mmCIF file of C-alpha atoms and ligand atoms in Angstrom:
data_model
loop_
_atom_site.group_PDB
_atom_site.id
_atom_site.type_symbol
_atom_site.label_atom_id
_atom_site.label_comp_id
_atom_site.label_asym_id
_atom_site.label_seq_id
_atom_site.Cartn_x
_atom_site.Cartn_y
_atom_site.Cartn_z
ATOM 1 C CA MET A 1248 -82.994 103.499 2.091
ATOM 2 C CA THR A 1249 -85.066 105.525 4.550
ATOM 3 C CA ALA A 1250 -83.102 106.276 7.750
ATOM 4 C CA VAL A 1251 -83.491 103.860 10.653
ATOM 5 C CA GLU A 1252 -83.605 105.445 14.135
ATOM 6 C CA GLN A 1253 -82.718 103.482 17.254
ATOM 7 C CA GLY A 1254 -84.533 103.479 20.575
ATOM 8 C CA ALA A 1255 -87.526 105.704 19.703
ATOM 9 C CA SER A 1256 -89.996 105.719 22.582
ATOM 10 C CA LEU A 1257 -93.348 104.019 21.993
ATOM 11 C CA ALA A 1258 -94.772 106.249 24.709
ATOM 12 C CA LYS A 1259 -94.366 109.074 22.198
ATOM 13 C CA LEU A 1260 -96.005 107.104 19.397
ATOM 14 C CA THR A 1261 -99.170 106.095 21.255
ATOM 15 C CA THR A 1262 -102.139 108.093 22.532
ATOM 16 C CA ILE A 1263 -102.060 106.491 26.011
ATOM 17 C CA GLY A 1264 -98.425 107.592 26.290
ATOM 18 C CA VAL A 1265 -96.896 104.451 27.785
ATOM 19 C CA GLY A 1266 -94.388 101.937 26.438
ATOM 20 C CA GLY A 1267 -90.635 101.427 26.191
ATOM 21 C CA PRO A 1268 -88.276 101.818 23.239
ATOM 22 C CA ALA A 1269 -88.634 100.393 19.742
ATOM 23 C CA ARG A 1270 -85.625 98.397 18.584
ATOM 24 C CA ALA A 1271 -85.671 100.476 15.390
ATOM 25 C CA LEU A 1272 -87.941 103.015 13.697
ATOM 26 C CA ALA A 1273 -88.246 103.924 10.029
ATOM 27 C CA ARG A 1274 -90.449 106.531 8.357
ATOM 28 C CA PRO A 1275 -90.967 105.464 4.741
ATOM 29 C CA ARG A 1276 -92.522 108.147 2.503
ATOM 30 C CA SER A 1277 -93.361 106.054 -0.590
ATOM 31 C CA VAL A 1278 -94.211 102.469 -1.508
ATOM 32 C CA ALA A 1279 -90.636 102.012 -2.767
ATOM 33 C CA GLU A 1280 -89.189 103.174 0.579
ATOM 34 C CA LEU A 1281 -91.684 100.976 2.412
ATOM 35 C CA ARG A 1282 -90.565 97.936 0.379
ATOM 36 C CA GLU A 1283 -86.947 98.764 1.261
ATOM 37 C CA ALA A 1284 -87.749 99.034 4.967
ATOM 38 C CA LEU A 1285 -89.599 95.706 4.892
ATOM 39 C CA GLY A 1286 -86.644 94.123 3.077
ATOM 40 C CA PHE A 1287 -84.309 95.531 5.738
ATOM 41 C CA ALA A 1288 -86.445 94.020 8.521
ATOM 42 C CA ARG A 1289 -86.427 90.655 6.811
ATOM 43 C CA ALA A 1290 -82.653 90.752 6.254
ATOM 44 C CA GLU A 1291 -82.096 91.661 9.921
ATOM 45 C CA GLY A 1292 -84.577 89.036 11.157
ATOM 46 C CA LEU A 1293 -86.734 91.732 12.759
ATOM 47 C CA GLY A 1294 -90.510 91.668 13.196
ATOM 48 C CA VAL A 1295 -92.467 94.656 11.861
ATOM 49 C CA LEU A 1296 -94.931 96.867 13.709
ATOM 50 C CA THR A 1297 -96.753 99.542 11.727
ATOM 51 C CA VAL A 1298 -97.991 102.346 13.949
ATOM 52 C CA GLY A 1299 -100.662 104.767 12.778
ATOM 53 C CA LEU A 1300 -101.632 107.285 15.445
ATOM 54 C CA GLY A 1301 -101.102 104.604 18.079
ATOM 55 C CA SER A 1302 -104.677 105.128 19.249
ATOM 56 C CA ASN A 1303 -105.414 101.465 19.783
ATOM 57 C CA LEU A 1304 -102.047 100.262 21.013
ATOM 58 C CA LEU A 1305 -100.655 99.244 24.396
ATOM 59 C CA ALA A 1306 -96.884 98.730 24.225
ATOM 60 C CA GLY A 1307 -94.902 96.928 26.918
ATOM 61 C CA ASP A 1308 -92.700 98.879 29.325
ATOM 62 C CA ALA A 1309 -89.651 96.935 28.097
ATOM 63 C CA GLY A 1310 -90.309 98.099 24.562
ATOM 64 C CA VAL A 1311 -90.766 96.248 21.303
ATOM 65 C CA ASP A 1312 -88.112 94.162 19.600
ATOM 66 C CA ALA A 1313 -89.204 95.059 16.075
ATOM 67 C CA LEU A 1314 -88.811 97.574 13.293
ATOM 68 C CA VAL A 1315 -91.548 100.125 13.901
ATOM 69 C CA LEU A 1316 -92.863 101.811 10.765
ATOM 70 C CA ARG A 1317 -94.479 105.241 10.695
ATOM 71 C CA LEU A 1318 -95.746 105.989 7.197
ATOM 72 C CA GLU A 1319 -95.280 109.556 5.985
ATOM 73 C CA GLY A 1320 -95.111 111.626 2.777
ATOM 74 C CA GLU A 1321 -97.201 110.196 -0.049
ATOM 75 C CA LEU A 1322 -98.231 107.362 2.269
ATOM 76 C CA ALA A 1323 -100.121 109.971 4.333
ATOM 77 C CA ALA A 1324 -101.586 111.938 1.411
ATOM 78 C CA VAL A 1325 -105.268 112.135 0.463
ATOM 79 C CA GLU A 1326 -106.606 112.446 -3.075
ATOM 80 C CA VAL A 1327 -110.250 113.222 -3.807
ATOM 81 C CA VAL A 1328 -111.662 111.349 -6.813
ATOM 82 C CA GLU A 1329 -115.112 111.387 -8.406
ATOM 83 C CA THR A 1330 -116.414 108.482 -6.330
ATOM 84 C CA GLY A 1331 -114.589 108.967 -3.050
ATOM 85 C CA LEU A 1332 -111.052 109.141 -1.694
ATOM 86 C CA ILE A 1333 -107.711 107.481 -2.203
ATOM 87 C CA ALA A 1334 -105.874 107.917 1.088
ATOM 88 C CA GLY A 1335 -102.393 106.924 2.202
ATOM 89 C CA GLY A 1336 -102.377 104.355 4.992
ATOM 90 C CA ALA A 1337 -101.198 107.060 7.405
ATOM 91 C CA ALA A 1338 -103.775 109.672 6.371
ATOM 92 C CA THR A 1339 -105.691 110.595 9.503
ATOM 93 C CA ASN A 1340 -109.445 110.139 9.720
ATOM 94 C CA ALA A 1341 -109.707 113.859 10.457
ATOM 95 C CA VAL A 1342 -107.932 114.852 7.234
ATOM 96 C CA CYS A 1343 -109.881 112.269 5.183
ATOM 97 C CA LEU A 1344 -113.136 113.537 6.613
ATOM 98 C CA HIS A 1345 -112.304 117.204 5.996
ATOM 99 C CA ARG A 1346 -111.199 116.586 2.417
ATOM 100 C CA ALA A 1347 -114.339 114.530 1.737
ATOM 101 C CA ARG A 1348 -116.588 117.153 3.316
ATOM 102 C CA ASP A 1349 -115.047 119.992 1.310
ATOM 103 C CA ALA A 1350 -115.626 117.967 -1.864
ATOM 104 C CA GLY A 1351 -119.259 117.291 -0.902
ATOM 105 C CA LEU A 1352 -118.651 113.582 -0.270
ATOM 106 C CA GLY A 1353 -120.390 111.938 2.679
ATOM 107 C CA GLY A 1354 -120.033 108.521 4.292
ATOM 108 C CA LEU A 1355 -117.000 108.945 6.549
ATOM 109 C CA GLU A 1356 -118.845 110.862 9.251
ATOM 110 C CA PHE A 1357 -118.837 107.765 11.491
ATOM 111 C CA ALA A 1358 -115.046 108.178 11.824
ATOM 112 C CA CYS A 1359 -115.159 111.761 13.102
ATOM 113 C CA ALA A 1360 -114.441 110.789 16.713
ATOM 114 C CA ILE A 1361 -112.017 107.954 15.948
ATOM 115 C CA PRO A 1362 -108.516 109.398 16.357
ATOM 116 C CA GLY A 1363 -106.774 107.003 13.953
ATOM 117 C CA THR A 1364 -105.541 106.634 10.391
ATOM 118 C CA ALA A 1365 -107.074 105.060 7.301
ATOM 119 C CA GLY A 1366 -104.640 102.113 7.542
ATOM 120 C CA GLY A 1367 -105.312 101.588 11.245
ATOM 121 C CA GLY A 1368 -109.035 101.930 10.532
ATOM 122 C CA VAL A 1369 -108.953 99.147 7.959
ATOM 123 C CA VAL A 1370 -106.776 96.844 10.079
ATOM 124 C CA MET A 1371 -109.067 97.294 13.091
ATOM 125 C CA ASN A 1372 -112.216 97.673 10.956
ATOM 126 C CA ALA A 1373 -112.804 100.629 13.252
ATOM 127 C CA GLY A 1374 -116.319 101.946 13.505
ATOM 128 C CA ALA A 1375 -118.909 103.861 15.442
ATOM 129 C CA TYR A 1376 -122.615 104.703 15.277
ATOM 130 C CA GLY A 1377 -123.468 101.509 13.389
ATOM 131 C CA ARG A 1378 -120.930 101.946 10.583
ATOM 132 C CA ASP A 1379 -117.323 100.901 10.080
ATOM 133 C CA TRP A 1380 -114.567 100.918 7.469
ATOM 134 C CA SER A 1381 -116.032 97.862 5.721
ATOM 135 C CA ASP A 1382 -118.984 100.076 4.666
ATOM 136 C CA VAL A 1383 -116.799 102.449 2.643
ATOM 137 C CA LEU A 1384 -113.745 100.424 1.657
ATOM 138 C CA VAL A 1385 -113.409 99.484 -2.019
ATOM 139 C CA ARG A 1386 -109.872 98.093 -1.849
ATOM 140 C CA ALA A 1387 -106.602 98.504 0.012
ATOM 141 C CA LEU A 1388 -103.003 98.294 -1.204
ATOM 142 C CA VAL A 1389 -101.191 95.862 1.081
ATOM 143 C CA VAL A 1390 -97.402 95.819 0.931
ATOM 144 C CA THR A 1391 -95.216 93.048 2.340
ATOM 145 C CA ALA A 1392 -91.538 92.154 1.990
ATOM 146 C CA ASP A 1393 -92.608 89.935 -0.935
ATOM 147 C CA GLY A 1394 -94.501 92.529 -2.958
ATOM 148 C CA GLU A 1395 -97.687 94.552 -3.088
ATOM 149 C CA LYS A 1396 -101.272 93.797 -3.979
ATOM 150 C CA TRP A 1397 -104.700 95.433 -3.962
ATOM 151 C CA VAL A 1398 -107.168 93.503 -1.813
ATOM 152 C CA THR A 1399 -110.934 93.784 -1.291
ATOM 153 C CA PRO A 1400 -112.892 93.864 1.982
ATOM 154 C CA ASP A 1401 -113.740 90.179 1.377
ATOM 155 C CA ASP A 1402 -110.049 89.314 1.028
ATOM 156 C CA LEU A 1403 -109.437 91.199 4.284
ATOM 157 C CA GLY A 1404 -112.124 89.250 6.167
ATOM 158 C CA LEU A 1405 -113.393 92.431 7.837
ATOM 159 C CA ALA A 1406 -115.635 91.784 10.846
ATOM 160 C CA TYR A 1407 -116.338 93.514 14.166
ATOM 161 C CA ARG A 1408 -112.995 95.191 15.020
ATOM 162 C CA HIS A 1409 -111.172 92.514 13.058
ATOM 163 C CA SER A 1410 -109.292 91.966 9.814
ATOM 164 C CA ALA A 1411 -107.247 89.025 8.645
ATOM 165 C CA LEU A 1412 -104.125 91.187 8.194
ATOM 166 C CA GLY A 1413 -101.078 90.076 10.134
ATOM 167 C CA GLU A 1414 -97.702 91.411 11.215
ATOM 168 C CA GLY A 1415 -95.689 92.531 8.195
ATOM 169 C CA ASP A 1416 -98.802 93.358 6.108
ATOM 170 C CA VAL A 1417 -98.724 97.115 5.668
ATOM 171 C CA VAL A 1418 -101.754 99.023 4.382
ATOM 172 C CA ALA A 1419 -100.118 101.635 2.169
ATOM 173 C CA ARG A 1420 -103.228 102.990 0.435
ATOM 174 C CA VAL A 1421 -106.954 102.842 0.946
ATOM 175 C CA GLU A 1422 -109.590 103.519 -1.683
ATOM 176 C CA CYS A 1423 -113.046 104.305 -0.381
ATOM 177 C CA ARG A 1424 -116.414 104.907 -1.985
ATOM 178 C CA LEU A 1425 -118.417 107.892 -0.771
ATOM 179 C CA GLY A 1426 -121.701 109.465 -1.872
ATOM 180 C CA ARG A 1427 -122.734 113.019 -2.686
ATOM 181 C CA ARG A 1428 -123.762 114.969 0.425
ATOM 182 C CA PRO A 1429 -123.856 118.739 1.024
ATOM 183 C CA PRO A 1430 -120.929 119.904 3.213
ATOM 184 C CA ALA A 1431 -123.332 121.696 5.578
ATOM 185 C CA ASP A 1432 -125.155 118.406 6.266
ATOM 186 C CA ILE A 1433 -121.855 116.621 6.878
ATOM 187 C CA ARG A 1434 -120.782 119.395 9.252
ATOM 188 C CA ALA A 1435 -124.068 119.136 11.170
ATOM 189 C CA THR A 1436 -123.826 115.346 11.531
ATOM 190 C CA VAL A 1437 -120.212 115.572 12.705
ATOM 191 C CA ALA A 1438 -121.061 118.269 15.278
ATOM 192 C CA GLU A 1439 -123.863 116.091 16.634
ATOM 193 C CA LEU A 1440 -121.698 112.948 16.833
ATOM 194 C CA ILE A 1441 -118.816 114.793 18.508
ATOM 195 C CA ALA A 1442 -121.207 116.290 21.070
ATOM 196 C CA GLN A 1443 -122.528 112.771 21.834
ATOM 197 C CA ARG A 1444 -118.944 111.572 22.272
ATOM 198 C CA LYS A 1445 -117.966 114.380 24.603
ATOM 199 C CA ALA A 1446 -121.017 113.695 26.757
ATOM 200 C CA THR A 1447 -120.260 110.001 27.227
ATOM 201 C CA GLN A 1448 -116.524 109.330 26.766
ATOM 202 C CA PRO A 1449 -113.223 110.779 28.045
ATOM 203 C CA THR A 1450 -112.225 112.686 24.895
ATOM 204 C CA ASN A 1451 -109.614 114.942 26.511
ATOM 205 C CA LYS A 1452 -107.608 112.263 28.383
ATOM 206 C CA ARG A 1453 -104.766 109.980 27.344
ATOM 207 C CA THR A 1454 -106.419 106.624 26.495
ATOM 208 C CA PHE A 1455 -106.241 103.913 23.833
ATOM 209 C CA GLY A 1456 -109.970 103.835 23.104
ATOM 210 C CA SER A 1457 -112.136 100.893 24.077
ATOM 211 C CA VAL A 1458 -110.281 98.406 26.247
ATOM 212 C CA PHE A 1459 -112.572 95.440 25.548
ATOM 213 C CA LYS A 1460 -114.839 94.474 22.665
ATOM 214 C CA ASN A 1461 -118.527 94.571 23.458
ATOM 215 C CA PRO A 1462 -119.649 91.024 24.258
ATOM 216 C CA ALA A 1463 -122.727 89.494 22.601
ATOM 217 C CA GLY A 1464 -125.907 90.542 24.403
ATOM 218 C CA GLU A 1465 -127.425 93.798 25.453
ATOM 219 C CA THR A 1466 -124.960 94.978 28.073
ATOM 220 C CA GLY A 1467 -121.846 96.604 26.658
ATOM 221 C CA ALA A 1468 -118.413 96.146 28.244
ATOM 222 C CA GLY A 1469 -118.464 99.697 29.645
ATOM 223 C CA ARG A 1470 -121.814 99.282 31.355
ATOM 224 C CA MET A 1471 -120.758 95.897 32.772
ATOM 225 C CA LEU A 1472 -117.587 97.327 34.288
ATOM 226 C CA GLU A 1473 -119.528 100.299 35.623
ATOM 227 C CA LEU A 1474 -121.971 97.897 37.330
ATOM 228 C CA CYS A 1475 -118.931 96.121 38.822
ATOM 229 C CA GLY A 1476 -118.152 99.435 40.527
ATOM 230 C CA LEU A 1477 -114.898 99.924 38.631
ATOM 231 C CA LYS A 1478 -115.272 103.537 37.496
ATOM 232 C CA GLY A 1479 -112.359 105.484 38.980
ATOM 233 C CA HIS A 1480 -110.535 102.293 40.092
ATOM 234 C CA ARG A 1481 -106.760 102.884 39.994
ATOM 235 C CA VAL A 1482 -103.590 100.857 39.751
ATOM 236 C CA GLY A 1483 -100.465 103.023 39.925
ATOM 237 C CA GLY A 1484 -100.864 105.865 37.420
ATOM 238 C CA ALA A 1485 -103.644 104.168 35.396
ATOM 239 C CA MET A 1486 -107.323 104.615 36.139
ATOM 240 C CA ILE A 1487 -110.577 103.199 34.800
ATOM 241 C CA SER A 1488 -112.241 106.295 33.425
ATOM 242 C CA PRO A 1489 -114.800 107.828 35.788
ATOM 243 C CA LYS A 1490 -116.724 108.844 32.647
ATOM 244 C CA HIS A 1491 -116.825 105.511 30.745
ATOM 245 C CA ALA A 1492 -115.642 102.268 32.333
ATOM 246 C CA ASN A 1493 -114.420 100.728 29.052
ATOM 247 C CA PHE A 1494 -111.596 103.299 28.900
ATOM 248 C CA ILE A 1495 -108.323 103.358 30.840
ATOM 249 C CA GLU A 1496 -106.816 106.793 31.394
ATOM 250 C CA ASN A 1497 -103.155 107.549 31.889
ATOM 251 C CA ALA A 1498 -103.952 109.637 34.940
ATOM 252 C CA ASP A 1499 -100.455 110.212 36.269
ATOM 253 C CA GLY A 1500 -97.328 108.592 34.840
ATOM 254 C CA ALA A 1501 -99.003 105.241 34.129
ATOM 255 C CA THR A 1502 -96.967 102.254 33.024
ATOM 256 C CA SER A 1503 -98.043 99.509 30.720
ATOM 257 C CA ALA A 1504 -97.990 97.133 33.711
ATOM 258 C CA ASP A 1505 -100.522 99.399 35.504
ATOM 259 C CA CYS A 1506 -102.865 99.239 32.494
ATOM 260 C CA VAL A 1507 -102.529 95.448 32.246
ATOM 261 C CA ALA A 1508 -103.237 95.055 35.987
ATOM 262 C CA LEU A 1509 -106.456 97.036 35.539
ATOM 263 C CA MET A 1510 -107.456 94.879 32.581
ATOM 264 C CA VAL A 1511 -106.829 91.681 34.564
ATOM 265 C CA GLU A 1512 -108.992 92.972 37.424
ATOM 266 C CA ALA A 1513 -111.744 94.160 35.053
ATOM 267 C CA ARG A 1514 -111.924 90.763 33.357
ATOM 268 C CA ARG A 1515 -111.998 88.968 36.695
ATOM 269 C CA ARG A 1516 -114.865 91.123 37.933
ATOM 270 C CA ALA A 1517 -116.890 90.869 34.696
ATOM 271 C CA ARG A 1518 -116.553 87.089 34.822
ATOM 272 C CA GLU A 1519 -117.516 86.977 38.508
ATOM 273 C CA GLU A 1520 -120.533 89.304 38.223
ATOM 274 C CA PHE A 1521 -121.806 88.527 34.719
ATOM 275 C CA GLY A 1522 -120.221 85.179 33.758
ATOM 276 C CA VAL A 1523 -118.767 86.923 30.695
ATOM 277 C CA VAL A 1524 -115.194 86.596 29.442
ATOM 278 C CA LEU A 1525 -114.244 89.994 28.041
ATOM 279 C CA GLU A 1526 -111.990 89.968 24.999
ATOM 280 C CA ARG A 1527 -109.549 92.813 24.599
ATOM 281 C CA GLU A 1528 -109.950 95.261 21.724
ATOM 282 C CA VAL A 1529 -106.683 97.117 22.318
ATOM 283 C CA VAL A 1530 -103.717 95.692 20.401
ATOM 284 C CA PHE A 1531 -100.860 94.454 22.624
ATOM 285 C CA VAL A 1532 -97.291 94.863 21.414
ATOM 286 C CA GLY A 1533 -94.297 93.662 23.372
ATOM 287 C CA LEU A 1534 -96.683 92.211 25.961
ATOM 288 C CA PRO A 1535 -97.794 88.678 26.772
ATOM 289 C CA GLU A 1536 -101.479 87.785 26.369
ATOM 290 C CA LEU A 1537 -103.690 88.396 29.409
ATOM 291 C CA PRO A 1538 -103.654 85.379 31.730
ATOM 292 C CA PRO A 1539 -106.599 82.984 31.291
ATOM 293 C CA LEU A 1540 -109.401 83.314 33.851
ATOM 294 C CA GLU A 1541 -109.425 80.507 36.409
HETATM 295 C C1 FAD B 1437 -110.404 108.567 22.396
HETATM 296 C C2 FAD B 1437 -110.472 107.364 21.492
HETATM 297 C C3 FAD B 1437 -111.677 107.017 20.896
HETATM 298 C C4 FAD B 1437 -111.760 105.908 20.071
HETATM 299 N N1 FAD B 1437 -112.953 105.589 19.496
HETATM 300 C C5 FAD B 1437 -113.044 104.532 18.683
HETATM 301 C C6 FAD B 1437 -114.312 104.177 18.073
HETATM 302 O O1 FAD B 1437 -115.333 104.841 18.239
HETATM 303 N N2 FAD B 1437 -114.347 103.083 17.277
HETATM 304 C C7 FAD B 1437 -113.243 102.327 17.036
HETATM 305 O O2 FAD B 1437 -113.334 101.347 16.292
HETATM 306 N N3 FAD B 1437 -112.033 102.627 17.594
HETATM 307 C C8 FAD B 1437 -111.924 103.704 18.407
HETATM 308 N N4 FAD B 1437 -110.709 104.009 18.973
HETATM 309 C C9 FAD B 1437 -109.544 103.139 18.731
HETATM 310 C C10 FAD B 1437 -108.661 103.566 17.551
HETATM 311 O O3 FAD B 1437 -108.747 104.967 17.345
HETATM 312 C C11 FAD B 1437 -109.028 102.844 16.252
HETATM 313 O O4 FAD B 1437 -108.868 101.455 16.360
HETATM 314 C C12 FAD B 1437 -108.162 103.365 15.093
HETATM 315 O O5 FAD B 1437 -108.685 102.914 13.873
HETATM 316 C C13 FAD B 1437 -106.703 102.929 15.205
HETATM 317 O O6 FAD B 1437 -106.003 103.624 14.216
HETATM 318 P P1 FAD B 1437 -104.467 103.990 14.379
HETATM 319 O O7 FAD B 1437 -104.010 104.559 13.102
HETATM 320 O O8 FAD B 1437 -104.254 104.838 15.583
HETATM 321 O O9 FAD B 1437 -103.859 102.552 14.591
HETATM 322 P P2 FAD B 1437 -102.781 102.110 15.697
HETATM 323 O O10 FAD B 1437 -103.404 102.216 17.048
HETATM 324 O O11 FAD B 1437 -101.507 102.801 15.445
HETATM 325 O O12 FAD B 1437 -102.645 100.564 15.335
HETATM 326 C C14 FAD B 1437 -103.715 99.662 15.526
HETATM 327 C C15 FAD B 1437 -103.407 98.378 14.772
HETATM 328 O O13 FAD B 1437 -103.375 98.650 13.388
HETATM 329 C C16 FAD B 1437 -102.076 98.365 12.843
HETATM 330 N N5 FAD B 1437 -101.809 99.397 11.835
HETATM 331 C C17 FAD B 1437 -101.931 100.739 11.954
HETATM 332 N N6 FAD B 1437 -101.685 101.327 10.769
HETATM 333 C C18 FAD B 1437 -101.393 100.339 9.898
HETATM 334 C C19 FAD B 1437 -101.057 100.296 8.514
HETATM 335 N N7 FAD B 1437 -100.981 101.390 7.753
HETATM 336 N N8 FAD B 1437 -100.814 99.086 7.947
HETATM 337 C C20 FAD B 1437 -100.887 97.949 8.680
HETATM 338 N N9 FAD B 1437 -101.181 97.920 9.991
HETATM 339 C C21 FAD B 1437 -101.449 99.103 10.579
HETATM 340 C C22 FAD B 1437 -101.131 98.392 14.035
HETATM 341 O O14 FAD B 1437 -99.973 97.608 13.795
HETATM 342 C C23 FAD B 1437 -102.030 97.792 15.109
HETATM 343 O O15 FAD B 1437 -102.111 96.401 14.977
HETATM 344 C C24 FAD B 1437 -110.596 105.126 19.816
HETATM 345 C C25 FAD B 1437 -109.380 105.491 20.398
HETATM 346 C C26 FAD B 1437 -109.305 106.600 21.238
HETATM 347 C C27 FAD B 1437 -107.981 106.980 21.833
#
């Protein structure tokens, strides 16, 4: 059985850098070790939280009463095949993209500025520039305490920043279909997309990516919150990014409570000014749902 650590800090496992301790942490390196860890959680009556790069997670200050899983070893490996990639659930987008580019395989460029993993990408159906994981995914190996099975995008119900996967469903492997593209063209597209990102979003700050999903209609969540005058608004150590109002930065020792307070205020203002109820994109762990708007 893979070793179980006690009290690992979620602040160290998330890009925003806030959050209390995990009840337990395991780092399975193979599907067999993953099955063991899931069996252990079930036997102990513990919930399971799989953490990729923690780039879309806000964890409560009191921590998370669950077995946190960080996939490693062969569950983070990337294999290039004729038609695309087979990536471990914990393979980072950056590594997937580089391996694909070197093999002359294009299609993952959209993920160049998404600091997550293949597994987190599928669970969130992460995307940018009009494409997302559902465009490249052929199938994913989902492991639970009961067994393992390959599932298709249809089975996963992928939609805008949504999949039907639940707690205890672990994406151990991802198979994606890519097309032939010269590495120089891939490099050029990536350079252009990264430059766009740097111009519009806080890429060198501690954040968890977009706070809210974009509501239906023309005005995105960021623009709405900017029009509400919230850029630079602070609660404690957390601040609405002065560069893009749909990001919260850990400006100076932020707590999870600071981030939640900003989200509550942002939703209140968006409702007041635009009549829109913003829905969070960031995944909450060890936190209650945001209070309903009056
Ligand atoms: C600067 C910045 C920019 C970003 N830009 C974008 C963007 O353009 N588009 C976009 O869609 N997102 C964006 N994000 C958000 C985030 O990077 C994506 O949602 C990413 O796909 C999350 O991957 P992760 O591995 O970090 O997942 P985590 O944040 O670790 O987890 C997210 C969810 O996925 C689950 N999960 C993670 N791995 C697995 C697994 N192997 N099996 C089962 N469940 C798993 C977690 O339990 C959690 O529910 C951005 C974030 C940052 C910080």
